[in-house]
PDB file of C-alpha atoms in Angstrom:
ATOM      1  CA  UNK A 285     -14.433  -3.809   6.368  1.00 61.00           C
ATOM      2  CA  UNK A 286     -15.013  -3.581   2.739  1.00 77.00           C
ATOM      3  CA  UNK A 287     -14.976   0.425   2.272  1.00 93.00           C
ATOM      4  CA  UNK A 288     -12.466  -0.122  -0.858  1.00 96.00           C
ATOM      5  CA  UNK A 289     -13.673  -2.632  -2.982  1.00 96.00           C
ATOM      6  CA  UNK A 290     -12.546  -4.475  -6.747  1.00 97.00           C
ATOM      7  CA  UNK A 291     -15.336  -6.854  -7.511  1.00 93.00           C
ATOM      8  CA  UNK A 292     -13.155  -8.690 -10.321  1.00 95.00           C
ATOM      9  CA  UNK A 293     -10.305 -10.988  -8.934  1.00 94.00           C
ATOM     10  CA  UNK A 294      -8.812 -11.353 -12.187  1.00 96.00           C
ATOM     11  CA  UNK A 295      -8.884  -9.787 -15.763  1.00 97.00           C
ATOM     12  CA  UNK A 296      -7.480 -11.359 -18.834  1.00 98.00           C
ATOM     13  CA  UNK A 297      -6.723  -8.948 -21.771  1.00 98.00           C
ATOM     14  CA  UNK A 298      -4.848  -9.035 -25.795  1.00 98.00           C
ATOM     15  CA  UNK A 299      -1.533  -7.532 -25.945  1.00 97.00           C
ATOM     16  CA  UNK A 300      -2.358  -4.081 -27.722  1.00 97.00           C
ATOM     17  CA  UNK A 301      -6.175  -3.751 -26.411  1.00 97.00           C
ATOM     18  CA  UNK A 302      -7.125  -1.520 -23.278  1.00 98.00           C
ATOM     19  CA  UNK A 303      -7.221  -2.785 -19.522  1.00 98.00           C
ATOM     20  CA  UNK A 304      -9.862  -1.615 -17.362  1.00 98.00           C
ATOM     21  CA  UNK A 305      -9.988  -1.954 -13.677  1.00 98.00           C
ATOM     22  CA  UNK A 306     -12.701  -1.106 -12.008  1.00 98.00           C
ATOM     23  CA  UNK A 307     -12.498   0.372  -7.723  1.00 98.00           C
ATOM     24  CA  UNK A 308     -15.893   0.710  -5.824  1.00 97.00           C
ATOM     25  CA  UNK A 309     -15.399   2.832  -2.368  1.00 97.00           C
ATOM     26  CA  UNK A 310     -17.845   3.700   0.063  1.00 95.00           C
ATOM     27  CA  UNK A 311     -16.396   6.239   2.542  1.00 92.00           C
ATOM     28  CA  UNK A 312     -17.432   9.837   1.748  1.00 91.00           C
ATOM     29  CA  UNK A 313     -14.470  11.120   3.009  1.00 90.00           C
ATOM     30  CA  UNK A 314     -12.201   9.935   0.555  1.00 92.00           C
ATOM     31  CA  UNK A 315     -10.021  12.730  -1.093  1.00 90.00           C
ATOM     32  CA  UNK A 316      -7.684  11.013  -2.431  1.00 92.00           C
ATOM     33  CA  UNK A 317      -6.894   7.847  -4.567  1.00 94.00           C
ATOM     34  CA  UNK A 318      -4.257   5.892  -5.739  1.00 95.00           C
ATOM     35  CA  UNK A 319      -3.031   2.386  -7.583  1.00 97.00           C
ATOM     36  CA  UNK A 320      -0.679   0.710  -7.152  1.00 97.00           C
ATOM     37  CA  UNK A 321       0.780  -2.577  -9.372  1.00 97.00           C
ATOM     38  CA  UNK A 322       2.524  -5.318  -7.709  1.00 94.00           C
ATOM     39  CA  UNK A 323       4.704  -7.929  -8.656  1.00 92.00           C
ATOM     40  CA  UNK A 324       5.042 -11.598  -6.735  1.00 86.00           C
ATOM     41  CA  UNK A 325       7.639 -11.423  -4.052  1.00 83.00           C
ATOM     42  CA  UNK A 326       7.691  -7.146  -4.533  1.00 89.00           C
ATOM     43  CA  UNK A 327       6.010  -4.321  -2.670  1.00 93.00           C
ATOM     44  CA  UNK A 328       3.321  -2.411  -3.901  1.00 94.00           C
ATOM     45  CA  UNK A 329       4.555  -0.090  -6.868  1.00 94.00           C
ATOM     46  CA  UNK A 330       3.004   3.674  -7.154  1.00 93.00           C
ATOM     47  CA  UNK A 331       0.925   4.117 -10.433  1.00 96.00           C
ATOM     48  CA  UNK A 332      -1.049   6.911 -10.362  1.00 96.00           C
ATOM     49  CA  UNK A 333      -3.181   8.926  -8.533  1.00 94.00           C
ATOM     50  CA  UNK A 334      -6.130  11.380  -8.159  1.00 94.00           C
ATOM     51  CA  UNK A 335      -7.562  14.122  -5.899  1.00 92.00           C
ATOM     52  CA  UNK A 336     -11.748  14.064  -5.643  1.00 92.00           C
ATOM     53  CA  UNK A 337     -11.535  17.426  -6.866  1.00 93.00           C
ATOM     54  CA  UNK A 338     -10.459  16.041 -10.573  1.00 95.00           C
ATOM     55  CA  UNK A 339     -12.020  13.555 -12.401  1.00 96.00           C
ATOM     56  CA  UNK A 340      -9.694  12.373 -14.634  1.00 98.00           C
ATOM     57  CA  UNK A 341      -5.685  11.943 -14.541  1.00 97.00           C
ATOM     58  CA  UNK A 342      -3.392  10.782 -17.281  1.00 98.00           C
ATOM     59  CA  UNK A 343       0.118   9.507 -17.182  1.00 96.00           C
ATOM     60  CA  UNK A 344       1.474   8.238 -20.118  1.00 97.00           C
ATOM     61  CA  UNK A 345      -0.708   4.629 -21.207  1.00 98.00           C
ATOM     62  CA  UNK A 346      -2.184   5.051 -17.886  1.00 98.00           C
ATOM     63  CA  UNK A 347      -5.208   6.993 -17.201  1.00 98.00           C
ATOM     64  CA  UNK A 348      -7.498   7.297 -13.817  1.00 98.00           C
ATOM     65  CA  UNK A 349     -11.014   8.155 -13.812  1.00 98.00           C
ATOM     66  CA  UNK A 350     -12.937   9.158 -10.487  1.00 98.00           C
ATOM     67  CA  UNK A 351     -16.537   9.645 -10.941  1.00 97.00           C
ATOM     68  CA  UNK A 352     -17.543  10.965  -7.005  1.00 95.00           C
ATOM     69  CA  UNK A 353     -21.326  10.530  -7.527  1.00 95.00           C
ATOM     70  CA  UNK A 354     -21.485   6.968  -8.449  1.00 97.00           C
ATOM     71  CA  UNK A 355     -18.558   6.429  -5.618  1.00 96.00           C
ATOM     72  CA  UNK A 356     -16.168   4.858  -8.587  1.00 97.00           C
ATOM     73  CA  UNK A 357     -13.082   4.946 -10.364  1.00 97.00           C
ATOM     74  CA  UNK A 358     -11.414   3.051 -12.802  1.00 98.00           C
ATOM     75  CA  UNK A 359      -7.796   2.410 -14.419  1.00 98.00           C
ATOM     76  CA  UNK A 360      -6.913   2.461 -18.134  1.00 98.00           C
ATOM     77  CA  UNK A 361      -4.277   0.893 -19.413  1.00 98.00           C
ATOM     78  CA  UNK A 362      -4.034   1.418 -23.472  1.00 97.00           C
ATOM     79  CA  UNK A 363      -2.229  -0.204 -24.874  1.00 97.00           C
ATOM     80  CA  UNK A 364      -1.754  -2.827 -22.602  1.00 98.00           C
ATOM     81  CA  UNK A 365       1.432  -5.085 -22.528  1.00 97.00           C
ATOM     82  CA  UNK A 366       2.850  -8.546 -21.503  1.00 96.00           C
ATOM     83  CA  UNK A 367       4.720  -6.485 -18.373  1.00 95.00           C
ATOM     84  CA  UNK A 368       1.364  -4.997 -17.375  1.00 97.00           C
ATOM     85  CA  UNK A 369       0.645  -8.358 -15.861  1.00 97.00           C
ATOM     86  CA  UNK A 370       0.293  -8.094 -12.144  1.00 97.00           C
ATOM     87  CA  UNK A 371      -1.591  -7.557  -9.148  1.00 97.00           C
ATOM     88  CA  UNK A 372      -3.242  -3.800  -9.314  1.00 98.00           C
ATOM     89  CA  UNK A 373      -4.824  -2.047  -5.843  1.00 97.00           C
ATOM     90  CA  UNK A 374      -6.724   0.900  -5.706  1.00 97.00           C
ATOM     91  CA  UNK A 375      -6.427   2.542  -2.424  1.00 96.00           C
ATOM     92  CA  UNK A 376      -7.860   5.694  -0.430  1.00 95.00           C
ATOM     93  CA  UNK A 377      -7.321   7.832   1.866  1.00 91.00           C
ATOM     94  CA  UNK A 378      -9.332  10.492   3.839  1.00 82.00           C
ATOM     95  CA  UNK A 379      -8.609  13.454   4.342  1.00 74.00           C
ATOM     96  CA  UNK A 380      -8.152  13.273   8.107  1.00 70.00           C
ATOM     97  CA  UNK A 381      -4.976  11.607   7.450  1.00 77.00           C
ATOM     98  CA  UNK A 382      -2.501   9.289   5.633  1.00 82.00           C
ATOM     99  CA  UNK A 383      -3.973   6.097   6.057  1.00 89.00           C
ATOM    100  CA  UNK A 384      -4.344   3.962   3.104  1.00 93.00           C
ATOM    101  CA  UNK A 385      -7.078   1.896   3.093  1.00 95.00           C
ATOM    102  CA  UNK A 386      -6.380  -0.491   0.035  1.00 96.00           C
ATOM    103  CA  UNK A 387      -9.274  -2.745  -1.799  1.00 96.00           C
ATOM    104  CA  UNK A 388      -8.629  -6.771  -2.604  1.00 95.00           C
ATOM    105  CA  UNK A 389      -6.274  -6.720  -5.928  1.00 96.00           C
ATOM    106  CA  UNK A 390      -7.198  -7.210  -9.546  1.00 97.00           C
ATOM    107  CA  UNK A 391      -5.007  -9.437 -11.159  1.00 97.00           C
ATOM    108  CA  UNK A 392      -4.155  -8.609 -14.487  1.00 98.00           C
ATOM    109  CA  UNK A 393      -2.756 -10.851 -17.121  1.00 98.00           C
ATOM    110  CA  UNK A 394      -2.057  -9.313 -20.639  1.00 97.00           C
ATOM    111  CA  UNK A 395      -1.967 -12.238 -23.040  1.00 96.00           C
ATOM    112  CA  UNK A 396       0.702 -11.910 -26.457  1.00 92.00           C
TER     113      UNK A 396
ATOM    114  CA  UNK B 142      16.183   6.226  -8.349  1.00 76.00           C
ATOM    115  CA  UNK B 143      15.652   6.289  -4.401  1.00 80.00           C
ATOM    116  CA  UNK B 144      13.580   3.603  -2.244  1.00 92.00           C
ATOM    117  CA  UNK B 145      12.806   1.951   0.368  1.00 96.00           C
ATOM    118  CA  UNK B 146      14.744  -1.237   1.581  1.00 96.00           C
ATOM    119  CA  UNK B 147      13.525  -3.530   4.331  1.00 97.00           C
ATOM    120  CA  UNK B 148      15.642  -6.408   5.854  1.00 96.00           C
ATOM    121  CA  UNK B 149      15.612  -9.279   6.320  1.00 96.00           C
ATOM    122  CA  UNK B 150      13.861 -10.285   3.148  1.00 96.00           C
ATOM    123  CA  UNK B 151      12.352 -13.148   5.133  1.00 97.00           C
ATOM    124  CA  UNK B 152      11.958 -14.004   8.899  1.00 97.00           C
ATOM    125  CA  UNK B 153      11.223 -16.864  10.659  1.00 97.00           C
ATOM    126  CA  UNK B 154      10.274 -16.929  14.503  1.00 97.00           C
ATOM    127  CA  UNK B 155       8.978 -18.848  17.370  1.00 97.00           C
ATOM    128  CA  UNK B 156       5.581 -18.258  18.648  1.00 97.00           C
ATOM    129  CA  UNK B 157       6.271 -15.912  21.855  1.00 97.00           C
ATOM    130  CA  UNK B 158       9.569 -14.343  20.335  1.00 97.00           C
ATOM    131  CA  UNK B 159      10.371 -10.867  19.980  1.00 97.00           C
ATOM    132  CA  UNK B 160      11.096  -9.783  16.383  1.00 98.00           C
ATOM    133  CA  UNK B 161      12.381  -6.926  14.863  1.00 97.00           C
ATOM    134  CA  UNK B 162      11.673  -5.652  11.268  1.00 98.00           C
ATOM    135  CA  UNK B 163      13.906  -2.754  10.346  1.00 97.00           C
ATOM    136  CA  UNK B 164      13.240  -0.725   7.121  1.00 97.00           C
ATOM    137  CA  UNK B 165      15.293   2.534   5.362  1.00 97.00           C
ATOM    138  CA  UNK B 166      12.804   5.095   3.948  1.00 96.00           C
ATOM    139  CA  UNK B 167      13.343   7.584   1.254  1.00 94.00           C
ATOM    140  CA  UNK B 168      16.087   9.527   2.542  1.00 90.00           C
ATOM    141  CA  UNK B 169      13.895  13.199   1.869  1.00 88.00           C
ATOM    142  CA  UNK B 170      10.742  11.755   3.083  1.00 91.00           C
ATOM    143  CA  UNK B 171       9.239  12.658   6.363  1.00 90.00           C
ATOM    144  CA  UNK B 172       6.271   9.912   7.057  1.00 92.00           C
ATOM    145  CA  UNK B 173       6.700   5.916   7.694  1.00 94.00           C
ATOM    146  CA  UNK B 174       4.594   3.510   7.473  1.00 96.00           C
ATOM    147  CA  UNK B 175       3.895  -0.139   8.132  1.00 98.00           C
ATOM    148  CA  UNK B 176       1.476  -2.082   6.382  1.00 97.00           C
ATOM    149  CA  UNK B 177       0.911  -6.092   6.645  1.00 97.00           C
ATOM    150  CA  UNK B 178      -1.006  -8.551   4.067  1.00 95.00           C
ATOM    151  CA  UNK B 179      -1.766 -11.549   5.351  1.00 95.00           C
ATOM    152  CA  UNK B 180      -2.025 -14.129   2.217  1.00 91.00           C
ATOM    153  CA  UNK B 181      -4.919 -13.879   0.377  1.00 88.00           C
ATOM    154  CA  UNK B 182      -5.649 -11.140   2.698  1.00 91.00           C
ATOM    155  CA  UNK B 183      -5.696  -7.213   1.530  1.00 92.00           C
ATOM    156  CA  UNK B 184      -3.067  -4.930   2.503  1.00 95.00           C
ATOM    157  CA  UNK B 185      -3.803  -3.352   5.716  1.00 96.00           C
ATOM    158  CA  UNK B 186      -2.869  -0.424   7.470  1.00 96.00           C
ATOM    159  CA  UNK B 187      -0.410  -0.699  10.765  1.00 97.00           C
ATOM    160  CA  UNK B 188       0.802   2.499  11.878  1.00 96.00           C
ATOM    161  CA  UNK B 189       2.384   6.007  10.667  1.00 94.00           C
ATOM    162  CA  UNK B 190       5.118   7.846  12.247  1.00 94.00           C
ATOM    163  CA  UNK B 191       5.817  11.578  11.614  1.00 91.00           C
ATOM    164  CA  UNK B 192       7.816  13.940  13.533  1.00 89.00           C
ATOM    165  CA  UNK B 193       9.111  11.360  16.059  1.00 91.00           C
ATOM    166  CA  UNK B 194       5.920  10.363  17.006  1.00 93.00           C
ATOM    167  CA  UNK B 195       2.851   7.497  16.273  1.00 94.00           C
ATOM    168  CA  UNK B 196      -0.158  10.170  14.140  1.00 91.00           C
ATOM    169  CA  UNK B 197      -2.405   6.953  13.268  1.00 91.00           C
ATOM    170  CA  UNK B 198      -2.703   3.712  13.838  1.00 94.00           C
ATOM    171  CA  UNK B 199      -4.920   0.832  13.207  1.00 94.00           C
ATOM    172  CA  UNK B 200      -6.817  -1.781  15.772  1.00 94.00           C
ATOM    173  CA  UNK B 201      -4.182  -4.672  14.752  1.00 94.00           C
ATOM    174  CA  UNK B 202      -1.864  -2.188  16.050  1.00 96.00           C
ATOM    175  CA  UNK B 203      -1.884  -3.464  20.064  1.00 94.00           C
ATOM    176  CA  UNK B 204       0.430  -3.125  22.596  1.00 94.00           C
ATOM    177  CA  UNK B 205       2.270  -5.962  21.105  1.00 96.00           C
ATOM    178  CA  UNK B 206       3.959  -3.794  18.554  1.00 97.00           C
ATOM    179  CA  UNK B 207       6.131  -0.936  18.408  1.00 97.00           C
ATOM    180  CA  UNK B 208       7.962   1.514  15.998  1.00 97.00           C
ATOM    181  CA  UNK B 209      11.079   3.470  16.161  1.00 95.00           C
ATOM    182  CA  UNK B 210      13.444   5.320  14.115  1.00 92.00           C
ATOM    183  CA  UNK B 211      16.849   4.719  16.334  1.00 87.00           C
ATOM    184  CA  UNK B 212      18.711   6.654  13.859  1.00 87.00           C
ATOM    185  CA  UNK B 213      18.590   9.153  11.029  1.00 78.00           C
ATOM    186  CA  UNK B 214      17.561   6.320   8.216  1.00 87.00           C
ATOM    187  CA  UNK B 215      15.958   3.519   9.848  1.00 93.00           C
ATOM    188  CA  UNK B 216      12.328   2.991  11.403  1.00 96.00           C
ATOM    189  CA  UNK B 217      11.779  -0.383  12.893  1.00 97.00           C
ATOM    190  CA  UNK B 218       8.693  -2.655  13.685  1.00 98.00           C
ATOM    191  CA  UNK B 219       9.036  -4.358  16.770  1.00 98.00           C
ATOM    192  CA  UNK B 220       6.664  -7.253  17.635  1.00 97.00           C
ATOM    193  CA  UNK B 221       6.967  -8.252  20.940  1.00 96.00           C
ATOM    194  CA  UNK B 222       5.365 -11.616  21.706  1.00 95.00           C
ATOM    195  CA  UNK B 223       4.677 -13.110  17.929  1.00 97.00           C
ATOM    196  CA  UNK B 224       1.830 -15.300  17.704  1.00 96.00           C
ATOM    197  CA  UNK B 225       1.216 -17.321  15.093  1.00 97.00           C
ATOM    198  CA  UNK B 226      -1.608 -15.150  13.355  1.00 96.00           C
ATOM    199  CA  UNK B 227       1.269 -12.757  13.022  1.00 97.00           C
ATOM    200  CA  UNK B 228       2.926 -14.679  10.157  1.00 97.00           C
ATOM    201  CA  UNK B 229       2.198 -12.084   6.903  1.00 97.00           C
ATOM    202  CA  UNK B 230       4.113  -9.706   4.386  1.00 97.00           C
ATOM    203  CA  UNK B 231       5.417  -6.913   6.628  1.00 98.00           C
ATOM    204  CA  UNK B 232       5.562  -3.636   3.967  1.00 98.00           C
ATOM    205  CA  UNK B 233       7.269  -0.239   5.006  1.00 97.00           C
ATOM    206  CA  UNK B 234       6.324   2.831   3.424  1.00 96.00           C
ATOM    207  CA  UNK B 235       7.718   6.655   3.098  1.00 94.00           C
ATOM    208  CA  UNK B 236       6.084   9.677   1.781  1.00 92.00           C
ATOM    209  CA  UNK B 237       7.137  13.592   1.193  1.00 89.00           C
ATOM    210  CA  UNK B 238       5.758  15.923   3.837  1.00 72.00           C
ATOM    211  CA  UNK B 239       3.993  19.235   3.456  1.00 66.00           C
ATOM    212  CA  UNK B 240       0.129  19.983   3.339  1.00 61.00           C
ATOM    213  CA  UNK B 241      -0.865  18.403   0.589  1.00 68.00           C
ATOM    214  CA  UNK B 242      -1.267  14.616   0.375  1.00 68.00           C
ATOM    215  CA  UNK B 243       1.658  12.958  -1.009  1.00 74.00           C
ATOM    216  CA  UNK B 244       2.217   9.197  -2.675  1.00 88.00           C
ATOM    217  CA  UNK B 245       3.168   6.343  -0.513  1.00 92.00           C
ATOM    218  CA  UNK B 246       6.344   4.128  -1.870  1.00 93.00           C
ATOM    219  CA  UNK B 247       6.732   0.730  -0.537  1.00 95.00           C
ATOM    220  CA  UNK B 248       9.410  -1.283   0.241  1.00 97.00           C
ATOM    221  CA  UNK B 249       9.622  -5.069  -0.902  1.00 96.00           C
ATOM    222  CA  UNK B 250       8.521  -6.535   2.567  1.00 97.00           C
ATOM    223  CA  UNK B 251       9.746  -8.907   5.110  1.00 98.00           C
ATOM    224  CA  UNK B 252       7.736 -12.341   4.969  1.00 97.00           C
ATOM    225  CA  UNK B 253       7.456 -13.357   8.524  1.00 98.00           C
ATOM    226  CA  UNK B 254       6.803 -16.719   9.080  1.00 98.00           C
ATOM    227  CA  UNK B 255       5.388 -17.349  13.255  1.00 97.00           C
ATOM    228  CA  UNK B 256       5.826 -21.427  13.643  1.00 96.00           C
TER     229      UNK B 256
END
């Protein structure tokens, strides 16, 4: 089952310079996606999210992108920061109900 | 800042025990959730509970388990007969109700450990 997918296990980034994490989906009835961060040892923390009928949403140093037609969206993270070092999941859900369907984890590590 | 709290923080069973996860959601929110990752695994969907009743669950989700909300606050996981391939992070999760689609927040899990 790989509807929700982050090709990169790991990204390695310079204090101050942006993070970008990439999401791949396949399931066409997606409305609705979210990350999350997580910590070793914590549950999965709420980041942001976006409805398919936007295509961009922006909280703060974090920004989502959803592009629909290329079945893609991505996390920015500007400027990134030691504490920005975790575990990030993108995750879905259709709009038949509440499910999440999450992908594998990026980890993040923000260097000093 | 409300959220959700899950005891115990770690569990460890026989194979063929009963176990019981218990979790507090958001106190305003009207949907539960469990969720399991399995290490090195991804996060995977269990079951949700609205209105008293199961609206979704997964294929892991066999007769083996059951949920519950005994009370106002808590909603429980119930695994009857653990096996060993049960051994995972146990995560519950509440959300807001209403038509629209509304966040998820997560507790900090219950490790179970099935020897």
């Amino acid at each position: 089952d790989q509807q929700v997918k982050q090709n990169s296990p790991s990204l390695s980034v310079q204090e101050g310079r942006i993070s970008i994490l990439n999401c791949d989906y396949t399931n066409s009835m997606f409305d609705y996606f979210l990350w999350y961060k997580k910590y070793p040892a914590e549950g999965p923390t709420f980041l942001i999210s976006i409805s398919s009928i936007k295509d961009k949403n922006e909280d703060g140093r974090f920004t989502v992108f959803l592009n629909k037609s290329a079945k893609h969206l991505s996390l920015h993270i500007v400027p990134s920061q030691p504490g920005d070092s975790a575990v990030y999941f993108c995750a879905a859900v259709n709009n038949a109900g509440n499910m999440l369907t999450f992908g594998g984890g990026t980890r993040l590590m923000v260097k000093p | 800042e409300p959220e959700v709290t899950q005891t115990p923080s770690h569990q460890v069973t026989q194979m063929g025990q009963e176990v019981i996860l218990r979790c507090v959601p958001i106190s305003n929110h009207l949907y539960f959730y469990w969720y399991r990752q399995i290490l090195g695994q991804k996060v995977e969907f269990l079951v949700s509970f609205y209105n008293n009743e199961i609206s979704e669950k997964s294929e892991i989700f066999d007769d083996q388990f059951s949920v519950e909300r005994p009370d106002g606050s808590n909603f429980t996981l119930k695994i009857r007969s653990t096996k060993l391939e049960d051994s995972a992070m146990y995560f519950c999760a509440s959300s807001e109700g209403g038509l629209e689609f509304h966040e998820q927040y997560f507790g900090p899990g219950t490790r179970l450990t099935v020897t």
